[in-house]
Protein backbone atom coordinates (compact mmCIF):
# COMPACT_ATOMS: atom_id res chain seq x y z
CA MET A 1 16.43 -30.72 -11.38
CA SER A 2 20.15 -30.12 -11.52
CA ARG A 3 22.24 -30.81 -8.47
CA THR A 4 22.89 -28.10 -5.92
CA SER A 5 26.04 -26.19 -6.75
CA GLN A 6 28.43 -24.59 -4.28
CA PRO A 7 29.86 -21.06 -4.55
CA SER A 8 33.51 -20.76 -5.53
CA PRO A 9 36.00 -20.14 -2.70
CA SER A 10 36.57 -16.59 -3.97
CA LEU A 11 32.89 -15.79 -3.29
CA ARG A 12 32.70 -17.25 0.20
CA ALA A 13 32.14 -14.76 3.01
CA ASP A 14 34.90 -14.49 5.54
CA GLN A 15 33.17 -16.08 8.53
CA SER A 16 36.11 -15.29 10.82
CA ASP A 17 35.53 -11.57 10.34
CA ALA A 18 31.75 -11.56 10.74
CA ALA A 19 31.86 -8.52 13.00
CA ALA A 20 33.15 -6.42 10.11
CA GLU A 21 30.35 -7.45 7.74
CA ALA A 22 27.86 -4.82 6.68
CA ASP A 23 24.28 -5.35 7.82
CA ILE A 24 22.17 -5.20 4.63
CA ARG A 25 18.84 -5.64 6.41
CA PRO A 26 18.13 -1.88 6.62
CA LEU A 27 18.93 -1.62 2.92
CA MET A 28 16.59 -4.42 1.91
CA SER A 29 13.81 -3.20 4.21
CA ALA A 30 13.92 0.05 2.23
CA PHE A 31 13.09 -1.92 -0.94
CA PRO A 32 9.36 -2.80 -0.64
CA SER A 33 8.10 -5.99 -2.26
CA GLY A 34 5.14 -8.30 -2.42
CA VAL A 35 4.70 -11.19 -0.02
CA SER A 36 4.56 -14.87 -0.97
CA VAL A 37 4.29 -18.24 0.70
CA ILE A 38 6.41 -21.01 -0.84
CA THR A 39 4.83 -24.46 -0.56
CA THR A 40 5.60 -28.04 -1.52
CA ILE A 41 4.73 -31.60 -0.55
CA GLY A 42 7.63 -33.38 1.13
CA THR A 43 8.79 -36.91 0.45
CA ASP A 44 6.79 -37.91 3.55
CA SER A 45 3.62 -36.60 1.82
CA GLU A 46 3.34 -33.78 4.37
CA PRO A 47 2.82 -30.17 3.22
CA ARG A 48 5.63 -27.71 3.81
CA GLY A 49 5.57 -23.92 3.52
CA MET A 50 7.31 -20.67 4.48
CA THR A 51 6.84 -16.93 3.97
CA CYS A 52 9.17 -15.36 1.42
CA SER A 53 9.54 -11.77 0.19
CA SER A 54 12.81 -12.35 -1.69
CA LEU A 55 11.54 -13.29 -5.16
CA ALA A 56 12.47 -12.03 -8.62
CA SER A 57 12.00 -12.87 -12.27
CA VAL A 58 15.03 -14.24 -14.10
CA ALA A 59 13.90 -14.87 -17.69
CA LEU A 60 10.74 -14.77 -19.78
CA SER A 61 11.86 -17.62 -22.02
CA PRO A 62 12.09 -20.10 -20.47
CA PRO A 63 9.81 -18.56 -17.81
CA THR A 64 12.05 -18.61 -14.75
CA ILE A 65 11.99 -17.03 -11.30
CA VAL A 66 14.42 -17.18 -8.39
CA LEU A 67 13.56 -17.66 -4.72
CA CYS A 68 16.10 -16.80 -2.02
CA LEU A 69 15.30 -19.02 0.96
CA ARG A 70 16.93 -19.71 4.31
CA THR A 71 19.03 -22.81 3.80
CA GLN A 72 18.22 -24.47 7.13
CA SER A 73 14.45 -24.31 6.59
CA PRO A 74 12.67 -27.70 6.34
CA THR A 75 10.67 -26.23 3.45
CA VAL A 76 13.85 -25.62 1.44
CA ARG A 77 15.05 -29.16 2.03
CA ALA A 78 11.67 -30.52 0.87
CA VAL A 79 11.70 -28.29 -2.24
CA LEU A 80 15.17 -29.52 -3.19
CA GLU A 81 14.27 -33.16 -2.53
CA THR A 82 11.07 -33.17 -4.61
CA GLY A 83 12.01 -30.55 -7.19
CA GLN A 84 8.44 -29.16 -7.10
CA VAL A 85 7.18 -25.89 -5.66
CA ALA A 86 4.20 -23.53 -5.65
CA VAL A 87 4.56 -19.78 -5.16
CA ASN A 88 1.48 -18.21 -3.54
CA LEU A 89 1.37 -14.42 -3.88
CA LEU A 90 -0.70 -13.15 -0.94
CA HIS A 91 -3.52 -10.65 -1.37
CA GLU A 92 -3.78 -7.50 0.75
CA ASN A 93 -6.09 -9.05 3.36
CA ALA A 94 -3.86 -12.07 4.00
CA ARG A 95 -1.43 -10.60 6.50
CA PRO A 96 -2.41 -13.21 9.16
CA VAL A 97 -1.39 -15.97 6.74
CA SER A 98 1.96 -14.29 6.13
CA ASP A 99 2.58 -14.08 9.87
CA LEU A 100 1.45 -17.69 10.35
CA PHE A 101 3.88 -19.12 7.78
CA ALA A 102 6.70 -16.93 9.09
CA SER A 103 6.15 -18.16 12.65
CA GLY A 104 7.27 -21.74 12.11
CA ALA A 105 4.07 -23.09 13.69
CA ALA A 106 3.83 -26.83 13.16
CA ASP A 107 0.07 -26.66 12.54
CA ARG A 108 0.16 -23.87 9.96
CA PHE A 109 -1.61 -25.94 7.29
CA ALA A 110 -4.33 -26.88 9.75
CA ARG A 111 -5.01 -23.19 10.38
CA THR A 112 -5.43 -22.00 6.80
CA GLU A 113 -7.41 -23.11 3.76
CA TRP A 114 -5.47 -24.92 1.05
CA ARG A 115 -5.95 -27.39 -1.78
CA LEU A 116 -3.74 -29.44 -4.08
CA PRO A 117 -4.96 -29.24 -7.69
CA LEU A 118 -3.87 -31.84 -10.22
CA GLY A 119 -0.36 -31.02 -11.42
CA ALA A 120 0.30 -28.44 -8.70
CA GLY A 121 3.86 -27.98 -7.45
CA GLY A 122 2.61 -27.55 -3.89
CA PRO A 123 -0.45 -26.55 -1.86
CA HIS A 124 -2.44 -23.60 -3.19
CA LEU A 125 -3.56 -21.23 -0.42
CA ALA A 126 -6.94 -20.68 -2.04
CA ALA A 127 -8.30 -18.11 0.42
CA ALA A 128 -5.10 -16.09 0.82
CA ALA A 129 -3.47 -15.86 -2.63
CA HIS A 130 -4.32 -13.57 -5.54
CA ALA A 131 -1.93 -15.45 -7.85
CA VAL A 132 -0.18 -18.84 -7.75
CA ALA A 133 2.73 -20.11 -9.86
CA ASP A 134 3.53 -23.82 -10.08
CA GLY A 135 7.00 -24.83 -11.16
CA GLU A 136 9.93 -27.20 -11.05
CA VAL A 137 13.37 -26.53 -9.64
CA VAL A 138 16.05 -26.32 -12.33
CA GLU A 139 19.00 -25.19 -10.23
CA ALA A 140 19.91 -24.28 -6.66
CA VAL A 141 22.92 -22.29 -5.49
CA GLU A 142 23.80 -22.17 -1.82
CA PHE A 143 25.49 -18.97 -0.70
CA GLY A 144 26.08 -18.00 2.93
CA ASP A 145 22.97 -18.68 4.99
CA HIS A 146 20.58 -18.72 2.01
CA THR A 147 19.95 -20.79 -1.08
CA ALA A 148 18.92 -19.29 -4.42
CA VAL A 149 16.38 -21.66 -5.96
CA PHE A 150 15.76 -21.21 -9.68
CA VAL A 151 12.28 -22.34 -10.70
CA ARG A 152 10.92 -22.89 -14.20
CA VAL A 153 7.26 -21.85 -14.05
CA THR A 154 4.88 -24.35 -15.66
CA ARG A 155 1.52 -22.79 -14.77
CA VAL A 156 0.15 -19.49 -13.48
CA SER A 157 -3.27 -19.09 -11.83
CA LEU A 158 -4.70 -15.59 -11.27
CA HIS A 159 -7.61 -14.62 -9.06
CA ASP A 160 -9.31 -11.48 -10.34
CA GLY A 161 -10.57 -8.86 -7.93
CA GLN A 162 -7.73 -9.25 -5.41
CA GLU A 163 -4.84 -6.85 -4.86
CA PRO A 164 -1.33 -7.59 -3.49
CA LEU A 165 -0.05 -7.43 0.06
CA LEU A 166 3.09 -5.27 0.35
CA TYR A 167 5.98 -5.36 2.81
CA GLY A 168 8.73 -2.82 3.44
CA LYS A 169 10.31 -0.85 6.28
CA ARG A 170 9.41 -3.87 8.49
CA ARG A 171 5.69 -3.29 8.14
CA TYR A 172 2.84 -4.30 5.86
CA ALA A 173 0.77 -2.17 3.52
CA ARG A 174 -2.28 -2.74 1.35
CA TRP A 175 -1.94 -2.14 -2.40
CA THR A 176 -5.35 -0.41 -2.44
CA ASP A 177 -4.22 2.09 0.19
CA ALA A 178 -0.78 2.64 -1.33
CA THR A 179 -2.14 3.40 -4.80
CA ALA A 180 -5.24 5.37 -3.81
CA VAL A 181 -5.53 8.67 -5.69
CA PRO A 182 -6.23 11.51 -3.25
CA GLY A 183 -9.33 13.55 -4.00
CA PRO A 184 -9.33 17.31 -4.61
CA PRO A 185 -8.58 19.41 -1.54
CA ALA A 186 -11.61 20.58 0.37
CA ALA A 187 -12.68 24.14 -0.40
CA ALA A 188 -11.79 26.64 2.31
CA PRO A 189 -14.82 28.09 4.13
CA PRO A 190 -15.73 31.60 2.99
CA LEU A 191 -14.39 34.44 5.11
CA PRO A 192 -16.98 36.44 7.08
CA ALA A 193 -18.09 39.64 5.36
CA ILE A 194 -16.53 42.79 6.80
CA PRO A 195 -18.70 45.97 6.42
CA ALA A 196 -17.03 48.87 4.65
CA PRO A 197 -16.18 51.80 6.98
CA ALA A 198 -18.51 54.83 6.75
CA SER A 199 -17.04 58.09 5.37
CA ALA A 200 -15.85 60.65 7.87
CA SER A 201 -18.31 63.29 6.62
CA ALA A 202 -21.31 61.02 6.87
CA ALA A 203 -20.57 59.58 10.27
CA PRO A 204 -21.95 61.66 13.14
CA SER A 205 -19.60 62.63 15.89
CA ALA A 206 -20.16 61.21 19.33
CA THR A 207 -20.24 64.76 20.75
CA SER A 208 -22.17 66.55 18.06
CA THR A 209 -25.92 66.65 17.51
CA PRO A 210 -27.48 66.73 14.11
CA SER A 211 -28.67 70.14 12.90
CA VAL A 212 -32.42 70.63 12.34
CA THR A 213 -33.85 73.15 9.86
CA SER A 214 -37.21 74.59 11.08
CA ALA A 215 -40.02 74.92 8.60
CA PRO A 216 -42.02 78.19 8.55
CA PRO A 217 -45.13 78.02 10.75
CA ALA A 218 -48.45 77.48 9.04
CA PRO A 219 -50.86 80.41 9.18
CA SER A 220 -53.26 80.28 12.09
CA ALA A 221 -57.02 80.57 11.70
CA THR A 222 -57.06 83.59 14.11
CA SER A 223 -54.15 85.47 12.70
CA PRO A 224 -54.98 88.39 10.39
CA ALA A 225 -54.76 87.80 6.74
CA PRO A 226 -52.04 89.66 5.01
CA ALA A 227 -53.08 93.06 3.64
CA VAL A 228 -53.66 93.29 -0.05
CA LYS A 229 -52.75 96.54 -1.71
CA GLU A 230 -55.18 97.40 -4.45
CA THR A 231 -54.22 99.70 -7.28
CA ALA A 232 -56.99 101.52 -9.11
CA ARG A 233 -56.79 101.02 -12.76
CA VAL A 234 -57.19 104.36 -14.61
CA ARG A 235 -58.86 104.21 -17.91
CA PRO A 236 -57.01 106.14 -20.46
């Protein structure tokens, strides 16, 4: 690990004019990211860890990432002293672990499952991480209230079947929910059938009565039969 370097005077923030500094927290909260827990084993053989969402890749060869960590954190001091670190990327059901390691609770490692595989840079949070990167610190740059820690990754462990936990706008989200494809919209219920209006000529008036055509009366058994006129046929 190279020694910690200091920013040049031209890059130092003007601490005397802190009131005029822009607050970049709303900006960064509008840039969602994954959530990780940075872990290491201190020189006193005690585990150290903290939640971190400020993580980025730097180079593919050599495989290098950068962690931006609060300088005054005991975890950062332990990482710089030992030069070893593990980056635990939390899965979408591990929000309680993220909150635990962001709380500063002294018993955080007693309240979560972890193990230390051979060659690990720090404790692996076996039940909370969907991916873990082990690495060694190659450079650290302190700037303002944070320290950028450059880590050369030596090993990556992936756990299939788990999806990432997301954080942005000061709230968590599950990758499964954020990437779910909505189904087709539900079909609208059919409109009730409306009967066609009857024609004006066919509809009877409320004041009129239908006309009735009377059939001729059938001949009665007592009524005289109609007279039949006979014509004598004259032989020629």
